CSV table of C-alpha atoms in Angstrom, one decimal:
chain,number,residue,atom,x,y,z
A,22,ASP,CA,1.6,18.6,0.2
A,23,GLY,CA,-1.7,18.8,2.1
A,24,GLY,CA,-2.2,16.6,5.0
A,25,ILE,CA,-2.0,16.0,8.7
A,26,THR,CA,1.3,16.0,10.5
A,27,GLN,CA,1.8,14.4,13.9
A,28,SER,CA,4.9,14.7,16.0
A,29,PRO,CA,6.8,13.1,17.4
A,30,LYS,CA,6.4,9.7,15.8
A,31,TYR,CA,7.9,7.9,18.8
A,32,LEU,CA,7.9,9.2,22.4
A,33,PHE,CA,9.0,7.7,25.7
A,34,ARG,CA,7.7,9.1,28.9
A,35,LYS,CA,8.5,8.4,32.5
A,36,GLU,CA,5.6,7.7,34.8
A,37,GLY,CA,4.3,10.8,36.4
A,38,GLN,CA,5.2,13.1,33.6
A,39,ASN,CA,2.9,15.0,31.2
A,40,VAL,CA,3.6,14.8,27.5
A,41,THR,CA,2.1,16.7,24.6
A,42,LEU,CA,1.5,15.3,21.1
A,43,SER,CA,1.4,17.7,18.2
A,44,CYS,CA,-1.1,17.7,15.4
A,45,GLU,CA,-1.1,20.2,12.5
A,46,GLN,CA,-3.3,20.1,9.4
A,47,ASN,CA,-3.1,22.2,6.3
A,48,LEU,CA,-6.3,20.9,4.7
A,49,ASN,CA,-8.4,23.9,6.0
A,50,HIS,CA,-10.6,21.4,7.8
A,51,ASP,CA,-12.9,22.7,10.5
A,52,ALA,CA,-13.1,19.6,12.7
A,53,MET,CA,-10.3,17.7,14.3
A,54,TYR,CA,-10.2,14.6,16.4
A,55,TRP,CA,-7.9,12.5,18.6
A,56,TYR,CA,-8.2,8.7,18.7
A,57,ARG,CA,-6.4,6.1,20.7
A,58,GLN,CA,-5.6,2.7,19.2
A,59,ASP,CA,-4.8,-0.4,21.3
A,60,PRO,CA,-4.4,-3.9,19.9
A,61,GLY,CA,-7.8,-5.6,19.4
A,62,GLN,CA,-9.8,-2.6,20.4
A,63,GLY,CA,-10.1,-0.5,17.3
A,64,LEU,CA,-10.0,3.3,17.5
A,65,ARG,CA,-11.5,5.0,20.5
A,66,LEU,CA,-12.4,8.7,20.5
A,67,ILE,CA,-10.6,10.9,23.1
A,68,TYR,CA,-11.6,14.4,22.2
A,69,TYR,CA,-13.0,16.2,19.2
A,70,SER,CA,-13.3,19.9,18.1
A,71,GLN,CA,-15.7,21.3,15.6
A,72,ILE,CA,-14.3,24.9,15.7
A,73,VAL,CA,-11.6,27.0,17.2
A,74,ASN,CA,-11.7,27.4,20.9
A,75,ASP,CA,-14.3,24.7,21.3
A,76,PHE,CA,-13.8,21.0,22.0
A,77,GLN,CA,-15.8,18.1,23.4
A,78,LYS,CA,-14.9,14.9,25.4
A,79,GLY,CA,-15.1,11.6,23.6
A,80,ASP,CA,-15.4,8.2,25.1
A,81,ILE,CA,-12.1,8.0,26.9
A,82,ALA,CA,-11.2,11.6,27.8
A,83,GLU,CA,-10.1,11.0,31.4
A,84,GLY,CA,-6.4,11.7,31.8
A,85,TYR,CA,-6.2,13.7,28.6
A,86,SER,CA,-6.5,17.4,27.7
A,87,VAL,CA,-6.6,19.4,24.5
A,88,SER,CA,-6.7,22.9,23.1
A,89,ARG,CA,-7.8,24.4,19.9
A,90,GLU,CA,-6.4,27.9,19.7
A,91,LYS,CA,-5.8,27.8,15.9
A,92,LYS,CA,-7.8,26.1,13.2
A,93,GLU,CA,-4.9,24.1,12.0
A,94,SER,CA,-3.6,22.9,15.3
A,95,PHE,CA,-5.1,20.5,17.9
A,96,PRO,CA,-2.4,19.3,20.4
A,97,LEU,CA,-3.1,16.5,22.9
A,98,THR,CA,-1.6,16.4,26.4
A,99,VAL,CA,-1.4,13.0,28.1
A,100,THR,CA,-1.3,13.8,31.8
A,101,SER,CA,0.1,11.7,34.6
A,102,ALA,CA,-3.5,11.0,35.6
A,103,GLN,CA,-3.9,8.7,32.6
A,104,LYS,CA,-3.4,5.2,34.1
A,105,ASN,CA,-2.4,3.3,31.0
A,106,PRO,CA,-1.1,5.8,28.4
A,107,THR,CA,1.1,3.4,26.3
A,108,ALA,CA,-0.7,3.4,23.0
A,109,PHE,CA,-0.7,4.5,19.4
A,110,TYR,CA,-2.4,8.0,19.1
A,111,LEU,CA,-4.0,9.1,15.9
A,112,CYS,CA,-5.1,12.7,15.0
A,113,ALA,CA,-7.7,13.2,12.3
A,114,SER,CA,-9.6,15.9,10.6
A,115,SER,CA,-12.6,16.5,8.4
A,116,MET,CA,-14.1,19.3,6.4
A,117,GLU,CA,-16.9,19.4,9.0
A,118,TYR,CA,-18.7,16.9,11.1
A,119,SER,CA,-21.8,15.1,10.0
A,120,GLY,CA,-20.7,12.1,8.0
A,121,ASN,CA,-17.9,13.5,5.9
A,122,THR,CA,-14.7,11.7,5.2
A,123,ILE,CA,-12.2,12.0,8.0
A,124,TYR,CA,-8.4,11.9,7.2
A,125,PHE,CA,-5.9,10.5,9.6
A,126,GLY,CA,-2.3,11.5,10.4
A,127,GLU,CA,0.5,8.9,10.6
A,128,GLY,CA,0.2,8.5,14.3
A,129,SER,CA,2.4,8.8,17.4
A,130,TRP,CA,3.6,6.0,19.5
A,131,LEU,CA,3.7,6.8,23.2
A,132,THR,CA,5.5,4.4,25.5
A,133,VAL,CA,5.6,4.9,29.3
A,134,VAL,CA,8.8,3.6,30.9
B,10,GLN,CA,-26.2,1.6,20.9
B,11,GLN,CA,-23.0,3.2,19.7
B,12,GLN,CA,-21.2,-0.1,19.1
B,13,VAL,CA,-20.1,-1.4,15.8
B,14,LYS,CA,-19.3,-5.1,16.0
B,15,GLN,CA,-16.7,-6.5,13.5
B,16,SER,CA,-15.8,-10.0,12.6
B,17,PRO,CA,-13.6,-11.9,12.2
B,18,GLN,CA,-10.7,-10.6,14.2
B,19,SER,CA,-8.2,-12.2,11.8
B,20,LEU,CA,-8.5,-13.7,8.4
B,21,ILE,CA,-6.1,-15.6,6.2
B,22,VAL,CA,-6.8,-15.9,2.5
B,23,GLN,CA,-4.9,-17.4,-0.4
B,24,LYS,CA,-3.8,-15.1,-3.2
B,25,GLY,CA,-6.7,-14.8,-5.7
B,26,GLY,CA,-9.3,-15.7,-3.1
B,27,ILE,CA,-12.2,-13.6,-1.7
B,28,SER,CA,-11.8,-11.9,1.6
B,29,ILE,CA,-15.1,-11.1,3.5
B,30,ILE,CA,-15.3,-9.0,6.6
B,31,ASN,CA,-18.6,-8.3,8.4
B,32,CYS,CA,-19.9,-5.5,10.6
B,33,ALA,CA,-23.1,-5.0,12.5
B,34,TYR,CA,-24.5,-2.0,14.2
B,35,GLU,CA,-27.4,-1.1,16.5
B,36,ASN,CA,-27.9,2.6,16.2
B,37,THR,CA,-30.5,3.3,13.5
B,38,ALA,CA,-29.3,6.9,13.3
B,39,PHE,CA,-26.2,5.7,11.5
B,40,ASP,CA,-26.3,6.7,7.9
B,41,TYR,CA,-22.6,6.6,6.7
B,42,PHE,CA,-20.6,3.5,6.6
B,43,PRO,CA,-16.9,3.7,5.6
B,44,TRP,CA,-14.2,1.1,5.6
B,45,TYR,CA,-10.6,2.0,6.4
B,46,GLN,CA,-7.4,0.2,5.5
B,47,GLN,CA,-4.4,0.5,7.9
B,48,PHE,CA,-0.9,-0.8,7.3
B,49,PRO,CA,1.5,-1.3,10.2
B,50,GLY,CA,2.7,1.9,11.8
B,51,LYS,CA,0.5,4.1,9.5
B,52,GLY,CA,-2.7,5.9,10.0
B,53,PRO,CA,-5.9,4.5,8.6
B,54,ALA,CA,-6.9,5.5,5.0
B,55,LEU,CA,-10.4,5.6,3.6
B,56,LEU,CA,-11.0,2.6,1.3
B,57,ILE,CA,-14.6,2.8,0.3
B,58,ALA,CA,-17.8,4.1,1.9
B,59,ILE,CA,-21.6,3.6,1.5
B,60,ARG,CA,-24.8,5.4,2.5
B,61,PRO,CA,-28.0,3.4,3.2
B,62,ASP,CA,-29.8,4.5,0.0
B,63,VAL,CA,-27.9,1.8,-1.9
B,64,SER,CA,-27.4,-1.9,-1.1
B,65,GLU,CA,-24.0,-2.3,-2.8
B,66,LYS,CA,-21.1,-0.2,-3.9
B,67,LYS,CA,-18.1,-1.4,-5.9
B,68,GLU,CA,-14.8,0.2,-6.4
B,69,GLY,CA,-12.3,-1.9,-8.3
B,70,ARG,CA,-11.8,-5.2,-6.3
B,71,PHE,CA,-13.5,-3.8,-3.2
B,72,THR,CA,-17.3,-4.1,-2.7
B,73,ILE,CA,-19.5,-3.0,0.2
B,74,SER,CA,-22.7,-4.9,0.7
B,75,PHE,CA,-25.3,-3.2,2.9
B,76,ASN,CA,-28.4,-4.7,4.6
B,77,LYS,CA,-30.4,-2.0,6.3
B,78,SER,CA,-33.1,-4.3,7.8
B,79,ALA,CA,-30.4,-6.5,9.3
B,80,LYS,CA,-28.3,-3.6,10.3
B,81,GLN,CA,-25.2,-5.2,8.8
B,82,PHE,CA,-22.7,-4.4,6.2
B,83,SER,CA,-19.7,-6.2,4.8
B,84,LEU,CA,-16.5,-5.7,2.8
B,85,HIS,CA,-15.6,-8.1,0.0
B,86,ILE,CA,-12.2,-8.1,-1.5
B,87,MET,CA,-12.1,-9.9,-4.8
B,88,ASP,CA,-8.9,-11.5,-6.2
B,89,SER,CA,-7.1,-10.8,-2.9
B,90,GLN,CA,-3.4,-9.9,-3.3
B,91,PRO,CA,-0.5,-10.0,-0.8
B,92,GLY,CA,-0.5,-6.2,-0.9
B,93,ASP,CA,-4.0,-6.2,0.6
B,94,SER,CA,-2.5,-7.6,3.8
B,95,ALA,CA,-3.5,-5.0,6.4
B,96,THR,CA,-5.9,-4.2,9.1
B,97,TYR,CA,-9.4,-3.2,8.0
B,98,PHE,CA,-11.8,-1.2,10.1
B,99,CYS,CA,-15.4,-0.7,9.5
B,100,ALA,CA,-17.0,2.4,10.9
B,101,ALA,CA,-20.4,4.1,11.2
B,102,GLY,CA,-21.5,7.7,11.5
B,103,ALA,CA,-24.7,9.7,11.9
B,104,SER,CA,-25.5,12.9,10.0
B,105,GLY,CA,-25.5,15.8,12.4
B,106,SER,CA,-23.3,14.1,14.9
B,107,ALA,CA,-20.1,16.0,15.8
B,108,ARG,CA,-18.6,12.8,17.1
B,109,GLN,CA,-18.1,11.6,13.5
B,110,LEU,CA,-17.4,7.9,13.5
B,111,THR,CA,-17.7,4.8,15.7
B,112,PHE,CA,-15.2,2.2,14.7
B,113,GLY,CA,-15.2,-1.6,14.7
B,114,SER,CA,-12.4,-3.5,16.4
B,115,GLY,CA,-10.6,-4.3,13.2
B,116,THR,CA,-9.8,-7.3,11.1
B,117,GLN,CA,-6.2,-8.3,10.4
B,118,LEU,CA,-6.1,-9.7,6.9
B,119,THR,CA,-3.2,-11.8,5.7
B,120,VAL,CA,-3.1,-12.8,2.0
B,121,LEU,CA,-0.7,-15.7,1.3
B,122,PRO,CA,1.3,-15.6,-1.9
């Protein structure tokens, strides 16, 4: 089945540790995105990538890093510099940017303990 | 100018009633307005979308009304069902923008049986 796969679904991290969330898509989409979701605040854009080896900061990029070495993969690293990392993280992709439908993965819950 | 304001934050409707969720935007460059439906623990899924060349779009029980002069758009769910209980997000995007979408803060809809 075509789609976006995020892993792990649930992740616990100790303060001071980096953690990487995986996102893989087999939709042959060019653009990929990472959003953060907190209760009552909607979805906020962390990073986005239009093509391989290129990515741009979104609205809340501080404390996060990404890479785009392959078209189908866009991992997100939550670093120890992120002050409040506990959240629901959503990966998404679209055929290209510019107003096309974006499709979301099932999300990853990150809890800092 | 990137904000999309959504109301109400929560909505309770009786089965068979009409659910109405409103959104307003400021950026006149926005030309794509989708609505997403999200069930708990899942990623958002596209429900219906509209572009500003039409004032209304209907798909089954779901209708988007769009008022370009007022910079507002709304989602109407006719004959609301308990299975419609979910969080609904409006969004707005601009052609040529690699950032894709700006999301509203979400509306938690509960349809009582």
